[in-house]
Amino acid sequence: MDRCVVLVDAGYLLGAAASLLAGEPARTRITVDHAALIQGLRDRAEHETQRPLLRIYWFDGAPDRVPQPEHRRLRVMPRVTVRLGALTRSDGRWAQKGVDAAMHAELTELARNRACSDIVLVTGDGDLLPGLMSAKEHGVAVHLWAVQAADGDYNQSEDLVAEADERRVLDRAWITRSVRAKELTNVCAPPPEPRPEIAAILKAPLPETAASAGTAAPRPAEPRPAERNGSRPAAAATATATALPETERPADTPANRGVPTPKDLAGLGRGPAATPATPTSPSAAGSNATLRWSSDKGWVERGPGSGAGEPAETAALPTLAQLTSAEQRWADREEDITTVGGDPFEVGQVFARRWAERVTDPLHLQHLSTEYPRIPHRIDGELLRYAARFGLLAHKDDQIDERDRYAIRAGFWREIDNRTAAERAPTTD
């Protein structure tokens, strides 16, 4: 029959709306005008499908399946049917039980009985994929609606997206017509005083360092920045470790290890003149520390002025993640699923296009073009991780095939070259 039906997963719709407007999926953080929301769903469904509405099915969870006030309001609205699953609490979190099964059953029953020609699904759960496929086999057009996710996470099953006949996004402007975030009240109150016995413990002097000392140990001096971060200068660590008996020394102290790690050197801020075996004085520390890393090619020098490290201009190039906002991340994920085919060359072009469009300093783009054919290692690693989303991994060792790597990087440089060439092109009057 030439009618449309809307199946709404309320947990998905309202949870995603809360994440979009309030920053967290708790439905207690939003206020919903259910009458306006139902009318908005009806108007949009009839407009998108070009079919009159038969019914809106509202699937939600409730403790012991007892209708809550919002369910009582909804089920007396025209053309609305409420189906309730169980709402159970586990590990401090509420979870719906039976909602997906009820949606699946309704979806397949409507399609089998040819009760409608179009079904709109407002959900993100991949468990409905078999029901969606069954509905299509019965000649029903399936429309999948998503809620915009401002936190950058994709909130729908990719399999659902791939199988749906039509797909639309309920963006922030549409959601805010019927949903708004609650105002948080800031209650300023002094922190509670600790109980007397806890206060006494907090004010107690430090314990003695040795049984023979007889007096309390003096309070240590304020730690230096390197100590606040959980690491001590190698010289101090060596002195402490040497003072202990051989059997009580920590296994990873410099005295036992012999050669400090790059992390130790970074904490000290040593200059290139320092040797790993001989701790240097603080006066020898410099801001231009050179870290030595072991690899299958021998020692690799990292750091300013080392010759093998990246120039300062290259190291200053931002990554795509640094240039991308949360809403852009969501839009990128949407484009990846619905538009980008996954060809290695195309993947490289898409990544480069996003980077070039979002970089704010044109000098960054110009400097990147001078690095050809080598992509700076931070951006290159990010590019390959992005390509891995499209299944460009060899099954043998979870590495991208070497030919695909060439194609990915070739697509990257083709896009960068096109953009730099456009900027260099002379303008004519």
CSV table of C-alpha atoms in Angstrom, one decimal:
chain,number,residue,atom,x,y,z
A,1,MET,CA,0.0,0.0,0.0
A,2,ASP,CA,1.2,3.5,-0.8
A,3,ARG,CA,1.8,4.6,2.8
A,4,CYS,CA,4.8,5.2,5.0
A,5,VAL,CA,5.6,4.0,8.5
A,6,VAL,CA,8.2,5.4,10.9
A,7,LEU,CA,9.9,3.1,13.4
A,8,VAL,CA,11.8,5.1,16.1
A,9,ASP,CA,14.4,3.7,18.5
A,10,ALA,CA,13.8,6.3,21.3
A,11,GLY,CA,17.0,5.3,23.1
A,12,TYR,CA,19.0,6.1,20.0
A,13,LEU,CA,17.1,9.3,19.0
A,14,LEU,CA,17.0,10.9,22.4
A,15,GLY,CA,20.5,9.6,23.5
A,16,ALA,CA,22.1,11.0,20.4
A,17,ALA,CA,20.2,14.2,20.7
A,18,ALA,CA,21.5,14.6,24.3
A,19,SER,CA,25.1,13.9,23.1
A,20,LEU,CA,24.7,16.5,20.4
A,21,LEU,CA,23.1,19.3,22.6
A,22,ALA,CA,24.4,18.5,26.1
A,23,GLY,CA,27.7,16.7,25.5
A,24,GLU,CA,26.6,13.4,27.1
A,25,PRO,CA,24.0,10.7,26.2
A,26,ALA,CA,22.0,11.0,29.4
A,27,ARG,CA,18.4,11.8,28.5
A,28,THR,CA,18.0,13.6,31.8
A,29,ARG,CA,20.1,16.4,30.3
A,30,ILE,CA,17.5,17.4,27.8
A,31,THR,CA,13.9,18.6,27.7
A,32,VAL,CA,11.7,17.1,24.9
A,33,ASP,CA,8.6,18.6,23.4
A,34,HIS,CA,7.1,15.3,22.4
A,35,ALA,CA,4.2,16.8,20.5
A,36,ALA,CA,6.5,18.9,18.3
A,37,LEU,CA,8.9,15.9,17.9
A,38,ILE,CA,6.2,13.6,16.6
A,39,GLN,CA,4.8,16.3,14.3
A,40,GLY,CA,8.3,16.9,13.0
A,41,LEU,CA,8.8,13.2,12.3
A,42,ARG,CA,5.5,13.0,10.5
A,43,ASP,CA,6.1,16.0,8.3
A,44,ARG,CA,9.5,15.0,7.3
A,45,ALA,CA,8.6,11.3,6.7
A,46,GLU,CA,5.7,12.4,4.4
A,47,HIS,CA,7.9,14.9,2.6
A,48,GLU,CA,10.8,12.5,2.1
A,49,THR,CA,8.7,9.5,1.0
A,50,GLN,CA,6.0,11.4,-0.8
A,51,ARG,CA,3.5,9.0,0.9
A,52,PRO,CA,0.9,9.7,3.6
A,53,LEU,CA,1.7,8.5,7.1
A,54,LEU,CA,0.1,5.3,8.4
A,55,ARG,CA,1.7,5.2,11.8
A,56,ILE,CA,4.7,6.1,14.0
A,57,TYR,CA,5.9,3.3,16.2
A,58,TRP,CA,7.8,4.5,19.3
A,59,PHE,CA,10.1,1.8,20.8
A,60,ASP,CA,11.5,2.5,24.2
A,61,GLY,CA,12.5,0.8,27.5
A,62,ALA,CA,10.8,1.2,30.9
A,63,PRO,CA,11.4,-0.5,34.2
A,64,ASP,CA,9.2,-3.6,34.3
A,65,ARG,CA,7.7,-2.4,31.1
A,66,VAL,CA,5.5,0.0,33.1
A,67,PRO,CA,4.7,3.2,31.0
A,68,GLN,CA,6.4,6.3,32.2
A,69,PRO,CA,4.8,9.8,32.0
A,70,GLU,CA,6.3,10.5,28.6
A,71,HIS,CA,5.0,7.1,27.3
A,72,ARG,CA,1.5,8.0,28.5
A,73,ARG,CA,1.6,11.3,26.7
A,74,LEU,CA,2.9,9.6,23.5
A,75,ARG,CA,0.4,6.7,23.3
A,76,VAL,CA,-2.6,9.0,23.2
A,77,MET,CA,-1.3,11.0,20.3
A,78,PRO,CA,-2.9,10.3,16.9
A,79,ARG,CA,-1.0,7.9,14.7
A,80,VAL,CA,1.4,6.9,17.5
A,81,THR,CA,1.9,3.4,18.9
A,82,VAL,CA,4.2,2.8,21.8
A,83,ARG,CA,6.0,-0.5,22.2
A,84,LEU,CA,7.9,-1.0,25.5
A,85,GLY,CA,10.8,-3.2,26.3
A,86,ALA,CA,12.4,-3.8,29.6
A,87,LEU,CA,14.8,-1.4,31.2
A,88,THR,CA,17.4,-3.0,33.5
A,89,ARG,CA,20.2,-1.7,35.6
A,90,SER,CA,23.6,-3.4,35.4
A,91,ASP,CA,26.9,-2.2,36.8
A,92,GLY,CA,25.4,1.2,37.5
A,93,ARG,CA,24.1,1.7,34.0
A,94,TRP,CA,20.6,1.4,32.5
A,95,ALA,CA,20.2,-0.9,29.5
A,96,GLN,CA,17.2,-1.7,27.2
A,97,LYS,CA,16.2,-5.3,26.7
A,98,GLY,CA,13.8,-6.5,24.0
A,99,VAL,CA,13.6,-3.2,22.1
A,100,ASP,CA,15.7,-4.4,19.1
A,101,ALA,CA,13.7,-7.6,18.9
A,102,ALA,CA,10.4,-5.7,19.0
A,103,MET,CA,11.6,-3.4,16.2
A,104,HIS,CA,12.8,-6.3,14.1
A,105,ALA,CA,9.5,-8.2,14.5
A,106,GLU,CA,7.5,-5.1,13.6
A,107,LEU,CA,9.7,-4.3,10.6
A,108,THR,CA,9.4,-7.7,9.1
A,109,GLU,CA,5.7,-8.0,9.8
A,110,LEU,CA,4.8,-4.7,8.1
A,111,ALA,CA,6.9,-5.7,5.1
A,112,ARG,CA,5.5,-9.2,4.9
A,113,ASN,CA,1.8,-8.0,5.1
A,114,ARG,CA,2.5,-5.2,2.6
A,115,ALA,CA,1.1,-2.7,5.0
A,116,CYS,CA,3.2,0.1,3.6
A,117,SER,CA,5.5,1.0,0.7
A,118,ASP,CA,8.1,2.9,2.6
A,119,ILE,CA,9.6,2.4,6.1
A,120,VAL,CA,11.6,5.1,7.9
A,121,LEU,CA,14.1,3.7,10.5
A,122,VAL,CA,15.4,6.1,13.1
A,123,THR,CA,18.1,3.9,14.7
A,124,GLY,CA,21.8,3.1,14.6
A,125,ASP,CA,21.8,-0.5,15.8
A,126,GLY,CA,23.2,-3.0,13.4
A,127,ASP,CA,21.1,-5.8,14.9
A,128,LEU,CA,18.2,-4.6,12.7
A,129,LEU,CA,20.2,-5.4,9.5
A,130,PRO,CA,18.4,-8.8,8.9
A,131,GLY,CA,15.0,-7.1,9.3
A,132,LEU,CA,16.0,-4.3,7.0
A,133,MET,CA,17.2,-6.8,4.3
A,134,SER,CA,14.0,-8.8,4.7
A,135,ALA,CA,11.8,-5.7,4.2
A,136,LYS,CA,13.7,-4.9,1.0
A,137,GLU,CA,13.1,-8.4,-0.3
A,138,HIS,CA,9.4,-7.8,0.2
A,139,GLY,CA,9.5,-4.7,-2.0
A,140,VAL,CA,9.6,-2.0,0.7
A,141,ALA,CA,11.8,1.0,0.4
A,142,VAL,CA,13.8,1.5,3.6
A,143,HIS,CA,14.8,5.0,4.6
A,144,LEU,CA,17.5,5.3,7.4
A,145,TRP,CA,17.7,8.5,9.4
A,146,ALA,CA,20.7,9.4,11.6
A,147,VAL,CA,21.2,12.0,14.3
A,148,GLN,CA,24.1,14.2,13.8
A,149,ALA,CA,26.9,13.4,16.2
A,150,ALA,CA,28.9,16.5,17.2
A,151,ASP,CA,31.5,14.6,19.2
A,152,GLY,CA,33.1,13.2,16.1
A,153,ASP,CA,32.0,9.6,16.8
A,154,TYR,CA,29.9,7.8,14.2
A,155,ASN,CA,26.7,6.7,15.8
A,156,GLN,CA,25.2,4.3,13.2
A,157,SER,CA,26.1,0.8,12.0
A,158,GLU,CA,28.0,1.0,8.7
A,159,ASP,CA,26.2,-2.1,7.6
A,160,LEU,CA,22.8,-0.4,8.0
A,161,VAL,CA,24.1,2.6,6.1
A,162,ALA,CA,25.3,0.4,3.2
A,163,GLU,CA,22.0,-1.5,3.0
A,164,ALA,CA,19.5,1.3,3.3
A,165,ASP,CA,17.8,2.6,0.2
A,166,GLU,CA,17.8,6.2,1.3
A,167,ARG,CA,19.6,8.0,4.1
A,168,ARG,CA,19.1,11.3,5.7
A,169,VAL,CA,20.6,13.1,8.7
A,170,LEU,CA,18.6,14.9,11.4
A,171,ASP,CA,21.0,17.8,12.0
A,172,ARG,CA,21.2,20.2,15.0
A,173,ALA,CA,18.8,22.7,13.5
A,174,TRP,CA,16.1,20.0,13.1
A,175,ILE,CA,16.7,18.5,16.5
A,176,THR,CA,16.5,21.9,18.4
A,177,ARG,CA,13.0,22.5,17.1
A,178,SER,CA,11.7,20.0,19.7
A,179,VAL,CA,14.7,19.2,22.0
A,180,ARG,CA,16.8,21.5,24.1
A,181,ALA,CA,19.5,21.0,26.7
A,182,LYS,CA,18.7,21.7,30.3
A,183,GLU,CA,20.4,24.6,32.1
A,184,LEU,CA,22.8,23.4,34.7
A,185,THR,CA,22.6,25.2,38.0
A,186,ASN,CA,26.0,25.9,39.6
A,187,VAL,CA,25.8,25.4,43.3
A,188,CYS,CA,28.8,27.0,45.1
A,189,ALA,CA,29.4,25.3,48.4
A,190,PRO,CA,32.6,25.0,50.4
A,191,PRO,CA,34.3,21.6,50.3
A,192,PRO,CA,33.4,19.5,53.3
A,193,GLU,CA,35.8,19.4,56.2
A,194,PRO,CA,37.5,16.0,56.7
A,195,ARG,CA,36.5,14.0,59.8
A,196,PRO,CA,38.7,14.7,62.9
A,197,GLU,CA,40.6,11.4,62.6
A,198,ILE,CA,41.3,12.0,58.9
A,199,ALA,CA,42.5,15.6,59.7
A,200,ALA,CA,44.8,14.2,62.3
A,201,ILE,CA,46.4,11.8,59.9
A,202,LEU,CA,46.8,14.6,57.3
A,203,LYS,CA,48.6,16.8,59.8
A,204,ALA,CA,50.9,14.1,61.2
A,205,PRO,CA,54.7,14.5,60.7
A,206,LEU,CA,56.5,12.3,58.2
A,207,PRO,CA,57.6,8.9,59.5
A,208,GLU,CA,61.3,8.3,60.5
A,209,THR,CA,63.6,7.2,57.7
A,210,ALA,CA,65.4,4.7,59.9
A,211,ALA,CA,64.7,3.0,63.2
A,212,SER,CA,68.0,4.4,64.7
A,213,ALA,CA,67.3,8.0,63.8
A,214,GLY,CA,65.2,8.7,66.9
A,215,THR,CA,63.8,11.9,65.3
A,216,ALA,CA,61.4,12.6,62.5
A,217,ALA,CA,62.9,13.1,59.1
A,218,PRO,CA,62.8,16.7,57.8
A,219,ARG,CA,60.2,17.4,55.1
A,220,PRO,CA,61.8,17.1,51.7
A,221,ALA,CA,62.3,20.2,49.5
A,222,GLU,CA,59.8,21.0,46.8
A,223,PRO,CA,60.3,18.6,43.9
A,224,ARG,CA,61.7,19.9,40.6
A,225,PRO,CA,59.5,19.7,37.5
A,226,ALA,CA,61.1,16.4,36.3
A,227,GLU,CA,60.3,14.8,39.7
A,228,ARG,CA,56.7,16.0,39.7
A,229,ASN,CA,56.1,14.1,36.5
A,230,GLY,CA,57.1,10.9,38.2
A,231,SER,CA,60.8,10.7,37.1
A,232,ARG,CA,64.0,11.7,38.9
A,233,PRO,CA,67.3,12.9,37.4
A,234,ALA,CA,69.5,10.0,36.7
A,235,ALA,CA,72.2,11.2,39.1
A,236,ALA,CA,69.8,11.3,42.1
A,237,ALA,CA,68.4,7.9,41.2
A,238,THR,CA,71.9,6.5,40.9
A,239,ALA,CA,72.9,7.9,44.3
A,240,THR,CA,69.8,6.4,45.9
A,241,ALA,CA,70.3,3.0,44.3
A,242,THR,CA,74.0,2.9,45.3
A,243,ALA,CA,73.1,3.6,48.9
A,244,LEU,CA,70.9,0.5,49.0
A,245,PRO,CA,72.2,-3.0,49.4
A,246,GLU,CA,72.8,-4.8,46.1
A,247,THR,CA,69.8,-7.1,46.6
A,248,GLU,CA,67.4,-4.2,47.4
A,249,ARG,CA,68.2,-2.0,44.4
A,250,PRO,CA,65.4,-1.6,41.8
A,251,ALA,CA,66.1,-3.6,38.7
A,252,ASP,CA,65.6,-0.6,36.4
A,253,THR,CA,67.8,2.1,38.1
A,254,PRO,CA,70.6,3.6,36.0
A,255,ALA,CA,73.1,2.0,38.3
A,256,ASN,CA,72.0,-1.4,37.3
A,257,ARG,CA,70.8,-0.6,33.8
A,258,GLY,CA,74.1,1.1,32.8
A,259,VAL,CA,72.6,3.1,29.8
A,260,PRO,CA,69.8,5.5,30.5
A,261,THR,CA,66.8,5.5,28.1
A,262,PRO,CA,65.9,8.4,25.9
A,263,LYS,CA,63.2,9.2,28.5
A,264,ASP,CA,65.8,9.5,31.2
A,265,LEU,CA,67.8,11.9,29.0
A,266,ALA,CA,64.7,13.9,28.1
A,267,GLY,CA,64.0,14.3,31.8
A,268,LEU,CA,67.5,15.6,32.4
A,269,GLY,CA,67.5,17.8,29.3
A,270,ARG,CA,71.1,16.7,28.5
A,271,GLY,CA,73.0,18.1,25.6
A,272,PRO,CA,74.8,16.0,23.0
A,273,ALA,CA,78.0,16.1,24.9
A,274,ALA,CA,76.7,13.9,27.7
A,275,THR,CA,77.6,10.2,27.6
A,276,PRO,CA,75.1,7.6,28.7
A,277,ALA,CA,77.4,6.0,31.3
A,278,THR,CA,78.5,9.3,33.0
A,279,PRO,CA,75.8,11.5,34.5
A,280,THR,CA,76.4,15.1,33.9
A,281,SER,CA,75.8,18.0,36.3
A,282,PRO,CA,72.7,20.2,35.9
A,283,SER,CA,74.8,22.9,34.4
A,284,ALA,CA,75.6,20.7,31.5
A,285,ALA,CA,71.9,20.3,30.6
A,286,GLY,CA,70.7,22.1,27.6
A,287,SER,CA,67.4,22.7,25.9
A,288,ASN,CA,68.7,21.1,22.6
A,289,ALA,CA,68.9,17.6,23.9
A,290,THR,CA,69.7,14.9,21.4
A,291,LEU,CA,68.0,11.5,22.0
A,292,ARG,CA,69.6,8.3,20.8
A,293,TRP,CA,67.2,5.6,19.7
A,294,SER,CA,68.2,2.0,18.9
A,295,SER,CA,66.8,0.5,15.7
A,296,ASP,CA,67.7,-2.2,13.2
A,297,LYS,CA,69.8,0.4,11.4
A,298,GLY,CA,71.9,1.2,14.5
A,299,TRP,CA,71.7,4.4,16.5
A,300,VAL,CA,69.4,7.0,15.2
A,301,GLU,CA,69.8,10.6,16.3
A,302,ARG,CA,66.6,12.5,17.1
A,303,GLY,CA,66.4,16.1,18.0
A,304,PRO,CA,67.3,19.7,16.8
A,305,GLY,CA,70.6,20.0,15.1
A,306,SER,CA,71.2,16.3,14.8
A,307,GLY,CA,71.1,16.2,11.1
A,308,ALA,CA,68.9,13.1,10.9
A,309,GLY,CA,65.9,14.8,12.6
A,310,GLU,CA,63.2,16.8,10.8
A,311,PRO,CA,63.8,20.6,10.3
A,312,ALA,CA,61.8,22.8,12.6
A,313,GLU,CA,59.5,23.9,9.8
A,314,THR,CA,58.6,20.3,9.0
A,315,ALA,CA,58.1,19.4,12.7
A,316,ALA,CA,55.8,22.4,13.0
A,317,LEU,CA,53.4,21.1,10.3
A,318,PRO,CA,50.1,20.3,11.9
A,319,THR,CA,48.4,16.9,11.6
A,320,LEU,CA,44.9,16.5,10.2
A,321,ALA,CA,43.6,15.6,13.7
A,322,GLN,CA,44.9,19.0,15.0
A,323,LEU,CA,43.2,20.8,12.2
A,324,THR,CA,39.8,19.0,12.5
A,325,SER,CA,37.0,20.0,14.8
A,326,ALA,CA,34.6,17.5,16.4
A,327,GLU,CA,31.8,18.3,13.9
A,328,GLN,CA,34.2,18.0,11.0
A,329,ARG,CA,35.3,14.5,12.2
A,330,TRP,CA,31.7,13.4,12.2
A,331,ALA,CA,31.2,14.9,8.7
A,332,ASP,CA,34.4,13.1,7.5
A,333,ARG,CA,33.2,9.8,8.8
A,334,GLU,CA,29.9,10.4,7.0
A,335,GLU,CA,31.7,11.1,3.8
A,336,ASP,CA,34.0,8.0,4.2
A,337,ILE,CA,31.0,5.7,4.5
A,338,THR,CA,28.7,7.1,1.9
A,339,THR,CA,31.1,8.6,-0.7
A,340,VAL,CA,34.7,7.5,-0.6
A,341,GLY,CA,35.1,4.2,-2.5
A,342,GLY,CA,38.3,3.1,-0.9
A,343,ASP,CA,40.6,3.1,-3.9
A,344,PRO,CA,44.2,3.7,-2.5
A,345,PHE,CA,44.8,6.7,-4.8
A,346,GLU,CA,41.4,8.2,-3.9
A,347,VAL,CA,42.1,7.7,-0.2
A,348,GLY,CA,45.3,9.7,-0.5
A,349,GLN,CA,43.6,12.5,-2.4
A,350,VAL,CA,40.7,12.7,0.2
A,351,PHE,CA,43.2,12.9,3.1
A,352,ALA,CA,45.3,15.6,1.4
A,353,ARG,CA,42.2,17.6,0.4
A,354,ARG,CA,41.0,17.8,4.0
A,355,TRP,CA,44.4,18.8,5.2
A,356,ALA,CA,44.9,21.5,2.6
A,357,GLU,CA,41.5,23.0,3.1
A,358,ARG,CA,41.8,23.2,6.9
A,359,VAL,CA,45.4,24.4,7.3
A,360,THR,CA,45.3,28.1,8.3
A,361,ASP,CA,48.8,29.2,7.4
A,362,PRO,CA,49.5,29.0,3.6
A,363,LEU,CA,53.2,28.7,4.4
A,364,HIS,CA,52.5,25.2,5.8
A,365,LEU,CA,51.1,24.1,2.4
A,366,GLN,CA,54.0,25.6,0.6
A,367,HIS,CA,56.5,24.0,2.9
A,368,LEU,CA,54.8,20.6,2.7
A,369,SER,CA,55.1,20.7,-1.1
A,370,THR,CA,58.9,21.2,-0.8
A,371,GLU,CA,59.1,17.9,1.1
A,372,TYR,CA,58.2,15.8,-2.0
A,373,PRO,CA,58.5,12.9,-2.3
A,374,ARG,CA,58.8,12.3,1.4
A,375,ILE,CA,55.7,12.9,3.5
A,376,PRO,CA,56.7,14.0,7.1
A,377,HIS,CA,56.5,11.0,9.3
A,378,ARG,CA,53.7,12.3,11.6
A,379,ILE,CA,51.4,13.1,8.7
A,380,ASP,CA,52.4,9.9,6.8
A,381,GLY,CA,51.6,7.7,9.8
A,382,GLU,CA,48.2,9.5,10.1
A,383,LEU,CA,47.6,9.0,6.4
A,384,LEU,CA,48.3,5.2,6.6
A,385,ARG,CA,46.1,4.8,9.7
A,386,TYR,CA,43.3,6.6,7.8
A,387,ALA,CA,43.8,4.3,4.8
A,388,ALA,CA,43.5,1.2,7.1
A,389,ARG,CA,39.9,2.0,7.7
A,390,PHE,CA,39.1,1.0,4.1
A,391,GLY,CA,40.4,-2.5,4.5
A,392,LEU,CA,43.7,-1.8,2.7
A,393,LEU,CA,45.5,-4.3,5.0
A,394,ALA,CA,47.3,-7.4,3.9
A,395,HIS,CA,46.0,-10.4,5.9
A,396,LYS,CA,49.5,-11.8,6.5
A,397,ASP,CA,50.9,-9.2,8.8
A,398,ASP,CA,48.3,-6.5,9.1
A,399,GLN,CA,50.4,-4.2,7.0
A,400,ILE,CA,49.3,-2.1,4.0
A,401,ASP,CA,50.6,-3.7,0.8
A,402,GLU,CA,53.6,-1.8,-0.6
A,403,ARG,CA,51.9,-1.1,-4.0
A,404,ASP,CA,48.9,0.3,-2.1
A,405,ARG,CA,51.3,2.5,-0.1
A,406,TYR,CA,52.7,3.9,-3.3
A,407,ALA,CA,49.2,4.6,-4.6
A,408,ILE,CA,48.1,6.2,-1.4
A,409,ARG,CA,51.1,8.6,-1.3
A,410,ALA,CA,50.8,9.3,-5.0
A,411,GLY,CA,47.2,10.4,-4.5
A,412,PHE,CA,48.3,12.5,-1.6
A,413,TRP,CA,51.0,14.3,-3.6
A,414,ARG,CA,48.7,14.7,-6.7
A,415,GLU,CA,46.2,16.6,-4.6
A,416,ILE,CA,48.9,18.7,-2.9
A,417,ASP,CA,50.5,19.5,-6.3
A,418,ASN,CA,47.1,20.6,-7.7
A,419,ARG,CA,46.5,22.9,-4.9
A,420,THR,CA,50.0,24.5,-4.8
A,421,ALA,CA,49.8,24.9,-8.6
A,422,ALA,CA,46.5,26.7,-8.3
A,423,GLU,CA,48.0,29.1,-5.8
A,424,ARG,CA,51.0,29.7,-8.0
A,425,ALA,CA,49.0,30.3,-11.1
A,426,PRO,CA,49.1,34.0,-12.2
A,427,THR,CA,45.8,35.9,-12.1
A,428,THR,CA,44.8,37.7,-15.2
A,429,ASP,CA,42.8,40.9,-15.4
